[in-house]
Each structure stands twice: as structure tokens, then as C-alpha cells.
Coordinates of C-alpha atoms and ligand atoms in Angstrom, one line a residue:
X1 CA -16.7 15.2 -13.2
X2 CA -19.7 14.7 -10.8
X3 CA -19.4 12.3 -7.9
X4 CA -21.3 9.0 -8.1
X5 CA -24.5 8.9 -5.9
X6 CA -23.9 8.0 -2.2
X7 CA -25.0 4.5 -1.2
X8 CA -28.5 4.1 0.2
X9 CA -27.7 0.8 2.0
X10 CA -24.7 -1.1 3.4
X11 CA -24.5 -3.6 0.6
X12 CA -21.2 -2.3 -0.7
X13 CA -19.7 -2.6 2.8
X14 CA -21.2 -6.1 3.2
X15 CA -19.4 -7.1 0.0
X16 CA -16.1 -5.4 0.9
X17 CA -15.8 -6.8 4.4
X18 CA -16.9 -10.3 3.4
X19 CA -14.5 -10.1 0.4
X20 CA -11.0 -8.8 -0.1
X21 CA -10.9 -6.2 2.7
X22 CA -12.3 -8.7 5.3
X23 CA -9.9 -11.4 4.3
X24 CA -6.9 -9.0 4.5
X25 CA -8.0 -8.0 8.0
X26 CA -8.2 -11.7 9.0
X27 CA -4.8 -12.5 7.4
X28 CA -3.1 -9.4 9.0
X29 CA -4.9 -9.6 12.3
X30 CA -1.7 -9.8 14.4
X31 CA -0.1 -6.9 12.6
X32 CA -3.2 -4.7 12.8
X33 CA -3.8 -5.5 16.5
X34 CA -0.2 -4.7 17.4
X35 CA -0.4 -1.4 15.5
X36 CA -3.7 -0.3 17.0
X37 CA -3.3 -1.9 20.5
X38 CA -3.1 1.5 22.3
X39 CA -6.7 2.3 21.1
X40 CA -8.0 -1.1 22.3
X41 CA -6.3 -0.4 25.7
X42 CA -7.8 3.0 26.0
X43 CA -11.3 1.7 25.3
X44 CA -10.9 -1.2 27.7
X45 CA -9.4 1.0 30.5
X46 CA -12.3 3.4 30.2
X47 CA -14.9 0.6 30.3
X48 CA -13.2 -0.8 33.4
X49 CA -13.0 2.6 35.1
X50 CA -16.7 3.2 34.4
X51 CA -17.6 -0.2 35.9
X52 CA -19.4 -1.1 32.7
X53 CA -21.4 -4.4 32.8
X54 CA -22.9 -4.9 29.3
X55 CA -20.8 -3.5 26.5
X56 CA -21.5 -3.5 22.8
X57 CA -18.4 -3.3 20.4
X58 CA -19.6 -2.0 17.0
X59 CA -17.8 -3.1 13.9
X60 CA -15.7 -5.4 16.1
X61 CA -13.8 -7.0 13.3
X62 CA -11.6 -9.9 14.4
X63 CA -12.4 -9.1 18.1
X64 CA -9.4 -7.6 19.8
X65 CA -11.3 -4.8 21.5
X66 CA -14.2 -7.0 22.4
X67 CA -11.9 -9.5 24.0
X68 CA -9.9 -6.8 25.8
X69 CA -13.1 -5.3 27.3
X70 CA -14.5 -8.7 28.2
X71 CA -11.4 -9.4 30.2
X72 CA -11.2 -5.9 31.7
X73 CA -14.8 -5.8 33.0
X74 CA -14.7 -9.4 34.2
X75 CA -11.7 -8.6 36.3
X76 CA -13.1 -5.3 37.6
X77 CA -16.7 -6.2 38.2
X78 CA -16.7 -10.0 38.7
X79 CA -19.0 -12.4 36.9
X80 CA -21.8 -11.0 34.9
X81 CA -19.9 -8.5 32.9
X82 CA -20.2 -9.2 29.2
X83 CA -18.9 -7.7 25.9
X84 CA -20.8 -8.4 22.7
X85 CA -19.1 -7.6 19.4
X86 CA -21.1 -7.0 16.2
X87 CA -19.8 -7.0 12.7
X88 CA -21.2 -7.6 9.3
X89 CA -18.1 -9.6 8.2
X90 CA -18.5 -13.4 8.3
X91 CA -14.7 -14.2 8.1
X92 CA -13.8 -11.5 10.7
X93 CA -16.4 -12.6 13.3
X94 CA -15.5 -16.3 12.7
X95 CA -11.9 -15.4 13.7
X96 CA -13.1 -13.4 16.6
X97 CA -15.2 -16.4 17.9
X98 CA -12.2 -18.6 17.4
X99 CA -9.9 -16.3 19.4
X100 CA -12.5 -16.1 22.3
X101 CA -12.6 -19.9 22.3
X102 CA -8.8 -20.3 22.1
X103 CA -8.2 -17.8 24.8
X104 CA -11.1 -19.0 27.0
X105 CA -12.8 -15.6 27.2
X106 CA -16.2 -16.9 28.1
X107 CA -17.8 -13.4 28.6
X108 CA -17.2 -12.3 25.0
X109 CA -19.7 -13.1 22.3
X110 CA -20.0 -12.2 18.6
X111 CA -22.8 -11.4 16.3
X112 CA -22.4 -11.4 12.5
X113 CA -25.0 -8.7 11.5
X114 CA -25.4 -5.1 10.3
X115 CA -25.3 -2.8 13.4
X116 CA -27.5 -0.3 11.5
X117 CA -30.3 -2.7 11.1
X118 CA -29.9 -5.3 13.9
X119 CA -33.0 -5.7 16.1
X120 CA -31.2 -5.5 19.4
X121 CA -33.1 -6.2 22.6
X122 CA -34.0 -2.6 23.7
X123 CA -32.1 -1.0 26.7
X124 CA -29.5 -3.8 27.0
X125 CA -26.1 -2.1 26.9
X126 CA -24.7 0.3 29.5
X127 CA -21.7 1.1 27.2
X128 CA -21.3 1.2 23.4
X129 CA -17.8 1.3 22.0
X130 CA -15.9 1.0 18.8
X131 CA -12.4 1.1 17.4
X132 CA -12.6 2.3 13.8
X133 CA -15.9 0.5 13.2
X134 CA -18.6 3.2 13.0
X135 CA -17.6 5.2 9.9
X136 CA -19.1 2.9 7.3
X137 CA -22.9 3.3 7.7
X138 CA -24.9 4.4 4.7
X139 CA -27.3 6.1 7.1
X140 CA -25.2 7.0 10.2
X141 CA -28.2 8.7 12.0
X142 CA -30.3 5.6 11.6
X143 CA -27.4 3.5 12.8
X144 CA -26.7 5.5 15.9
X145 CA -30.4 5.8 16.7
X146 CA -30.5 2.0 16.5
X147 CA -27.5 1.8 18.9
X148 CA -29.3 4.3 21.2
X149 CA -32.3 1.9 21.4
X150 CA -30.0 -0.9 22.2
X151 CA -28.5 1.2 25.0
X152 CA -29.9 1.9 28.5
X153 CA -30.8 5.4 29.4
X154 CA -27.7 7.5 30.1
X155 CA -25.5 4.7 28.7
X156 CA -22.0 5.8 27.6
X157 CA -20.8 5.9 24.0
X158 CA -17.0 5.8 23.4
X159 CA -15.7 5.5 19.8
X160 CA -12.3 5.9 18.3
X161 CA -12.5 7.3 14.7
X162 CA -9.9 8.8 12.4
X163 CA -9.4 12.6 12.1
X164 CA -9.0 14.0 8.6
X165 CA -7.0 12.6 5.7
X166 CA -4.8 15.8 5.8
X167 CA -3.9 14.9 9.4
X168 CA -3.2 11.3 8.5
X169 CA -1.0 11.5 5.4
X170 CA 0.3 8.0 5.9
X171 CA -3.2 6.7 5.2
X172 CA -3.5 8.3 1.8
X173 CA 0.1 8.3 0.5
X174 CA -0.5 4.9 -1.2
X175 CA -3.5 6.0 -3.3
X176 CA -1.9 9.3 -4.3
X177 CA 1.3 7.5 -5.4
X178 CA -0.5 4.9 -7.6
X179 CA -3.6 6.7 -8.7
X180 CA -2.2 7.5 -12.2
X181 CA -1.4 3.8 -12.6
X182 CA -4.8 2.5 -11.3
X183 CA -7.3 4.8 -12.9
X184 CA -10.2 2.5 -12.0
X185 CA -9.5 2.8 -8.2
X186 CA -12.5 4.7 -6.7
X187 CA -11.7 8.1 -5.2
X188 CA -12.4 8.6 -1.5
X189 CA -15.4 10.8 -0.7
X190 CA -15.6 13.2 2.3
X191 CA -19.3 12.9 2.6
X192 CA -19.9 9.1 2.3
X193 CA -19.1 6.0 4.3
X194 CA -15.4 5.4 4.8
X195 CA -12.3 5.8 6.9
X196 CA -12.6 9.6 7.3
X197 CA -16.4 9.9 7.6
X198 CA -16.2 11.0 11.2
X199 CA -13.3 13.4 10.7
X200 CA -15.3 16.6 10.9
X201 CA -16.5 17.5 14.5
X202 CA -19.7 19.3 13.4
X203 CA -20.8 16.3 11.3
X204 CA -20.2 14.0 14.3
X205 CA -22.1 16.3 16.6
X206 CA -25.0 16.5 14.2
X207 CA -25.1 12.7 13.6
X208 CA -25.0 11.8 17.3
X209 CA -27.4 14.6 18.4
X210 CA -29.9 13.6 15.7
X211 CA -29.7 10.0 16.8
X212 CA -30.5 10.6 20.5
X213 CA -27.0 11.0 22.1
X214 CA -26.1 14.1 24.1
X215 CA -22.9 15.6 25.8
X216 CA -21.0 14.8 22.6
X217 CA -17.3 15.5 23.0
X218 CA -14.3 14.9 20.7
X219 CA -10.8 14.7 22.2
X220 CA -7.8 14.3 19.9
X221 CA -5.9 11.1 20.4
X222 CA -2.5 10.7 18.7
X223 CA -0.8 7.3 18.7
X224 CA 2.7 6.7 17.3
X225 CA 2.8 3.6 15.1
X226 CA 5.8 1.8 13.5
X227 CA 6.2 -1.0 10.9
X228 CA 9.3 -2.9 9.9
X229 CA 10.0 -3.3 6.2
X230 CA 8.2 -6.7 5.8
X231 CA 5.2 -5.4 7.7
X232 CA 5.1 -2.3 5.5
X233 CA 5.1 -4.4 2.3
X234 CA 2.2 -6.5 3.7
X235 CA 0.4 -3.4 4.8
X236 CA 0.7 -1.7 1.4
X237 CA -0.1 -4.7 -0.7
X238 CA -3.2 -5.9 1.3
X239 CA -4.8 -3.0 3.2
X240 CA -6.7 0.2 2.3
X241 CA -8.1 1.1 -1.1
X242 CA -4.8 0.3 -2.8
X243 CA -4.6 -3.1 -1.1
X244 CA -8.1 -3.9 -2.4
X245 CA -7.1 -2.8 -6.0
X246 CA -3.9 -4.8 -5.9
X247 CA -5.8 -8.0 -5.1
X248 CA -7.0 -7.9 -8.7
X249 CA -3.6 -7.0 -10.2
X250 CA -1.3 -9.6 -11.9
X251 CA 2.1 -10.4 -10.2
X252 CA 4.2 -8.1 -12.5
X253 CA 1.8 -5.1 -11.9
X254 CA 1.8 -5.8 -8.2
X255 CA 5.6 -5.9 -8.0
X256 CA 5.9 -2.7 -10.0
X257 CA 3.3 -0.9 -7.9
X258 CA 4.9 -2.1 -4.7
X259 CA 8.2 -0.6 -5.8
X260 CA 6.4 2.7 -6.5
X261 CA 4.8 2.5 -3.1
X262 CA 8.1 1.9 -1.2
X263 CA 9.5 5.0 -2.8
X264 CA 6.4 7.1 -1.9
X265 CA 6.7 6.0 1.7
X266 CA 10.4 7.0 2.0
X267 CA 9.5 10.2 3.9
X268 CA 8.1 8.1 6.7
X269 CA 11.2 6.0 7.0
X270 CA 13.4 6.3 10.1
X271 CA 16.3 3.8 9.8
X272 CA 14.7 0.4 9.4
X273 CA 11.3 1.5 10.5
X274 CA 8.4 3.3 8.9
X275 CA 6.8 5.6 11.4
X276 CA 3.6 7.5 11.4
X277 CA 1.1 9.0 13.9
X278 CA -2.5 7.8 13.9
X279 CA -4.4 11.0 14.3
X280 CA -7.8 10.1 15.8
X281 CA -10.7 11.4 17.8
X282 CA -11.9 9.8 21.0
X283 CA -15.6 10.5 20.8
X284 CA -17.7 10.3 23.9
X285 CA -21.5 10.8 24.5
X286 CA -24.4 9.8 26.7
X287 CA -27.7 8.3 25.7
X288 CA -30.6 10.6 26.1
X289 CA -33.3 9.2 28.4
X290 CA -36.1 7.8 26.4
X291 CA -37.7 5.4 28.9
X292 CA -40.9 6.8 30.5
X293 CA -42.4 5.6 33.7
X294 CA -45.6 3.6 33.2
X295 CA -48.7 5.8 33.4
Ligands
SAM1 C1 -11.6 -0.7 10.0 S1 -12.4 -2.2 10.5 C2 -12.1 -2.2 12.2 C3 -12.3 -3.5 12.9 C4 -12.1 -3.6 14.4 N1 -12.9 -2.7 15.1 C5 -10.6 -3.3 14.7 O1 -10.3 -2.2 15.2 O2 -9.8 -4.2 14.5 C6 -14.1 -1.7 10.3 C7 -15.1 -2.8 10.7 O3 -16.4 -2.3 10.6 C8 -17.2 -3.3 10.1 N2 -18.5 -2.8 9.6 C9 -18.7 -1.9 8.6 N3 -20.0 -1.6 8.4 C10 -20.6 -2.3 9.4 C11 -22.0 -2.4 9.8 N4 -23.0 -1.7 9.1 N5 -22.4 -3.1 10.8 C12 -21.4 -3.8 11.5 N6 -20.1 -3.8 11.2 C13 -19.7 -3.0 10.2 C14 -16.4 -4.0 9.0 O4 -16.9 -5.3 8.7 C15 -15.0 -4.0 9.7 O5 -14.8 -5.2 10.5

């Protein structure tokens, strides 16, 4: 069977993150932020250590990383440090804004827009970061070239992305377990937008190099994660491709599939907890100089 054509624009992602997937990330914000906090802390600590002043958080979602960086750079560099989160999901950026208001983080701001196409003010950001938000572009070279234009010369790029599906079996166990029962669930593609789009170092090197970033380096970053039984059920029934498919299932089908899923995840169980390692890359790069002195 031949694969369907790759998307030529971000419309599918727009629909997904403004629909079932975006709502699940809003509803499960506390769970996801607790699970992935070490990545947020790594990005914020690095921004602080680099004395960053204007930071762009790409695919910021419900805002945890943007808020952490806004706090970190405000404390380290005093007033004037600012972190801007951009995300194409309306419900997720709405929650991010609400969190900034609630927690009185005045130097965090949020933009609901497509980072691939957004007409940023040129040469604005001295640091561009992301926690799991840069793997979904239909045209990643165009997207990173756009981010390069938004960055100052020699600005730093620091993105956390997933390594391969093979190194992250927890992330694909659900779809393998229920694929025979959900034949309409779309299969993941290695070469298209999605969670594992930045898993292969040569592909990442090529994308960033072609988009005007140099000194590209990928360092493995492994983070132990744990879920209690109630959290695992919520994770399985709301998140990832299976969570999206289950949103359309009736109650009886959902209960049956959840039972199948619990069994499939037994190998990850340690006592009361389900444990896995998030196997990621910490990707860093520098913006090529494109500014030229006036003639
Ligand atoms: C896996 S979530 C990560 C969210 C957040 N960074 C976090 O760690 O909680 C991926 C995010 O990327 C966003 N996204 C996908 N394509 C995008 C695009 N073209 N422009 C901006 N955001 C995008 C989605 O809306 C979603 O919020």
C-alpha cells in the first residue's frame, strides 16, 4: 500500500490542535507539565545561564516553558527580559494567557499563530526555544528560515525533540495494541510532520543548515517519567493518536480498548506506577549572520 501524500500546508495541524488534541492538552495540562517539567527546567536554566533577553518559545502550547523562561530571565537579568510563546492552538494559548495572568508573570506574552508563516519583526529574539513544538511543520526548512529571520545574528536555538519511536516504546505501545481494533487510525510516518519528525540527526542537521542555522549539535537527553494508575488511564484515553481516535468511540468501545491498553502497558508497570524514559534530543544551534552593514 502506498503512503498518502505528505501535507503541503499546516491545515491538518491547525485542525488537530484546535480540536481534539488541543482540548486534551488543555484538560491534561497539569499532568503533562508534571511529566515533562525536567525539559522545561533545562530550557529555562540554559536561557538564564546565557543571559537571554528576548526569547521565543515555538509551539508553546499551554505555556509552561514560556512562563518558566519569563521568570528565569526576569530574575537573572532584571526588567526588560521577555518571553513570547507562539502556538497555532486557540484553546492552548488561551489557557497560557490565563496562567500568565493568574500567576502575574508580566513578561510572558502569547501569540496564537502559525510559527512557519508568522511575519515576526525581523531580528527580534536572541534565543529561540521549544519543548516538543517544532516537529509539526509541513515545510520545516521554511519554518526554521522564518524563525531565523525573527532571530538576531548569532542568536541561540535550543529545542527539545523526541528521538526515534524505537527508543520511545512507551509512546507507540498504545497504537500497536489497538491498531487491529481501530483500522481507520492513520499510521505514523517517519518522513512527515509528527512526534518523531526530528528523530534522525542527519535530517535535523539538513533542515537547520538549509534554514540558516549553524553549529547544529544534538545531545541525548533521557528523562525518567512516572504515572499513577489514574494518570495512565487519562493519558491513554486522551493523548496521542489513540487518544484522538478514542474521542470518537462510543463508551463501550472506549472501555474495551482501555482494558486492552492497560494489558499492553503491563511491561512498564513497577508496583503502582507506570514508568518510562522519555528519550529525547537537546538540539542547539546558532543563527548565521545575515545582517550586513549599510553601504
Ligand atoms: C506536543 S505539543 C507541545 C506543547 C508545549 N510546547 C508543551 O511542551 O507543553 C505541540 C505544540 O505545537 C503546536 N504547533 C504545531 N504546529 C505549529 C505551528 N505551525 N506553529 C505554531 N505552533 C504549532 C501545537 O499547537 C502544540 O501546542
